[in-house]
Amino acid sequence: MKELIRTNDAVTISFAESLLRDAGIEFFVADQNMSIMEGSLGVLPRRILVKPEDEQAARRLLADAGIGETSGGS
């Protein structure tokens, strides 16, 4: 899996999920349940991951929507 974005902004995560879902791109939100363990303080960022073969299309989709890369990606 390739990391697209890493953020603790719930709105950005939700928006990205919606865009990817509508485009038919499979994704996984990593560290989603960590906020429960840390007391829902929003300190730990969540990451959106996609398959390597979907990475370019997903990055283009997010960039077109104005969601910049908030991490180094991988």
PDB file of C-alpha atoms in Angstrom:
ATOM      1  CA  MET A   1       0.000   0.000   0.000  1.00  0.00           C
ATOM      2  CA  LYS A   2       1.138   3.543  -0.758  1.00  0.00           C
ATOM      3  CA  GLU A   3       0.486   6.460   1.572  1.00  0.00           C
ATOM      4  CA  LEU A   4      -1.368   9.349  -0.054  1.00  0.00           C
ATOM      5  CA  ILE A   5      -1.907  11.682   2.853  1.00  0.00           C
ATOM      6  CA  ARG A   6      -1.251  11.811   6.570  1.00  0.00           C
ATOM      7  CA  THR A   7      -3.254  14.253   8.643  1.00  0.00           C
ATOM      8  CA  ASN A   8      -5.170  14.625  11.871  1.00  0.00           C
ATOM      9  CA  ASP A   9      -7.781  16.804  10.114  1.00  0.00           C
ATOM     10  CA  ALA A  10     -10.974  14.710  10.152  1.00  0.00           C
ATOM     11  CA  VAL A  11     -12.584  16.877   7.464  1.00  0.00           C
ATOM     12  CA  THR A  12      -9.696  16.322   5.049  1.00  0.00           C
ATOM     13  CA  ILE A  13      -9.786  12.569   5.673  1.00  0.00           C
ATOM     14  CA  SER A  14     -13.545  12.459   5.119  1.00  0.00           C
ATOM     15  CA  PHE A  15     -13.298  14.526   1.926  1.00  0.00           C
ATOM     16  CA  ALA A  16     -10.504  12.355   0.545  1.00  0.00           C
ATOM     17  CA  GLU A  17     -12.463   9.191   1.386  1.00  0.00           C
ATOM     18  CA  SER A  18     -15.482  10.542  -0.479  1.00  0.00           C
ATOM     19  CA  LEU A  19     -13.442  11.474  -3.557  1.00  0.00           C
ATOM     20  CA  LEU A  20     -11.698   8.111  -3.702  1.00  0.00           C
ATOM     21  CA  ARG A  21     -14.923   6.181  -3.126  1.00  0.00           C
ATOM     22  CA  ASP A  22     -16.735   8.120  -5.882  1.00  0.00           C
ATOM     23  CA  ALA A  23     -13.819   7.460  -8.265  1.00  0.00           C
ATOM     24  CA  GLY A  24     -13.916   3.734  -7.508  1.00  0.00           C
ATOM     25  CA  ILE A  25     -10.420   3.722  -6.031  1.00  0.00           C
ATOM     26  CA  GLU A  26      -9.983   1.270  -3.174  1.00  0.00           C
ATOM     27  CA  PHE A  27      -8.341   2.726  -0.082  1.00  0.00           C
ATOM     28  CA  PHE A  28      -7.628   2.028   3.569  1.00  0.00           C
ATOM     29  CA  VAL A  29      -7.587   4.541   6.407  1.00  0.00           C
ATOM     30  CA  ALA A  30      -4.783   3.519   8.745  1.00  0.00           C
ATOM     31  CA  ASP A  31      -4.569   4.532  12.399  1.00  0.00           C
ATOM     32  CA  GLN A  32      -8.274   5.381  12.454  1.00  0.00           C
ATOM     33  CA  ASN A  33      -8.858   3.580  15.737  1.00  0.00           C
ATOM     34  CA  MET A  34      -5.771   5.017  17.393  1.00  0.00           C
ATOM     35  CA  SER A  35      -7.761   8.178  18.212  1.00  0.00           C
ATOM     36  CA  ILE A  36      -9.940   6.066  20.491  1.00  0.00           C
ATOM     37  CA  MET A  37      -6.902   4.738  22.312  1.00  0.00           C
ATOM     38  CA  GLU A  38      -5.348   8.182  22.694  1.00  0.00           C
ATOM     39  CA  GLY A  39      -8.570   9.693  24.038  1.00  0.00           C
ATOM     40  CA  SER A  40      -9.842  11.301  20.808  1.00  0.00           C
ATOM     41  CA  LEU A  41      -7.468  14.239  21.166  1.00  0.00           C
ATOM     42  CA  GLY A  42      -6.619  14.193  17.467  1.00  0.00           C
ATOM     43  CA  VAL A  43      -2.894  14.089  18.158  1.00  0.00           C
ATOM     44  CA  LEU A  44      -2.141  11.000  16.080  1.00  0.00           C
ATOM     45  CA  PRO A  45      -2.584  11.515  12.340  1.00  0.00           C
ATOM     46  CA  ARG A  46      -4.545   9.140  10.150  1.00  0.00           C
ATOM     47  CA  ARG A  47      -3.183   7.925   6.845  1.00  0.00           C
ATOM     48  CA  ILE A  48      -4.972   7.114   3.612  1.00  0.00           C
ATOM     49  CA  LEU A  49      -3.368   4.221   1.733  1.00  0.00           C
ATOM     50  CA  VAL A  50      -4.033   2.921  -1.776  1.00  0.00           C
ATOM     51  CA  LYS A  51      -2.732   0.093  -3.922  1.00  0.00           C
ATOM     52  CA  PRO A  52       0.491   0.943  -5.784  1.00  0.00           C
ATOM     53  CA  GLU A  53      -1.262   0.663  -9.156  1.00  0.00           C
ATOM     54  CA  ASP A  54      -3.870   3.257  -8.060  1.00  0.00           C
ATOM     55  CA  GLU A  55      -1.401   5.729  -6.561  1.00  0.00           C
ATOM     56  CA  GLN A  56      -0.984   8.036  -9.575  1.00  0.00           C
ATOM     57  CA  ALA A  57      -4.706   8.310 -10.281  1.00  0.00           C
ATOM     58  CA  ALA A  58      -5.467   8.862  -6.587  1.00  0.00           C
ATOM     59  CA  ARG A  59      -2.802  11.561  -6.223  1.00  0.00           C
ATOM     60  CA  ARG A  60      -4.082  13.327  -9.331  1.00  0.00           C
ATOM     61  CA  LEU A  61      -7.659  13.156  -8.021  1.00  0.00           C
ATOM     62  CA  LEU A  62      -6.714  14.625  -4.646  1.00  0.00           C
ATOM     63  CA  ALA A  63      -4.518  17.316  -6.216  1.00  0.00           C
ATOM     64  CA  ASP A  64      -7.342  18.337  -8.565  1.00  0.00           C
ATOM     65  CA  ALA A  65      -9.588  18.669  -5.512  1.00  0.00           C
ATOM     66  CA  GLY A  66      -7.052  20.892  -3.756  1.00  0.00           C
ATOM     67  CA  ILE A  67      -5.907  18.401  -1.187  1.00  0.00           C
ATOM     68  CA  GLY A  68      -2.157  18.790  -1.079  1.00  0.00           C
ATOM     69  CA  GLU A  69       0.186  16.133   0.159  1.00  0.00           C
ATOM     70  CA  THR A  70       0.608  16.665   3.906  1.00  0.00           C
ATOM     71  CA  SER A  71       3.288  14.054   4.364  1.00  0.00           C
ATOM     72  CA  GLY A  72       6.285  12.864   2.484  1.00  0.00           C
ATOM     73  CA  GLY A  73       4.258  10.040   0.972  1.00  0.00           C
ATOM     74  CA  SER A  74       5.875   6.678   0.435  1.00  0.00           C
TER      75      SER A  74
END
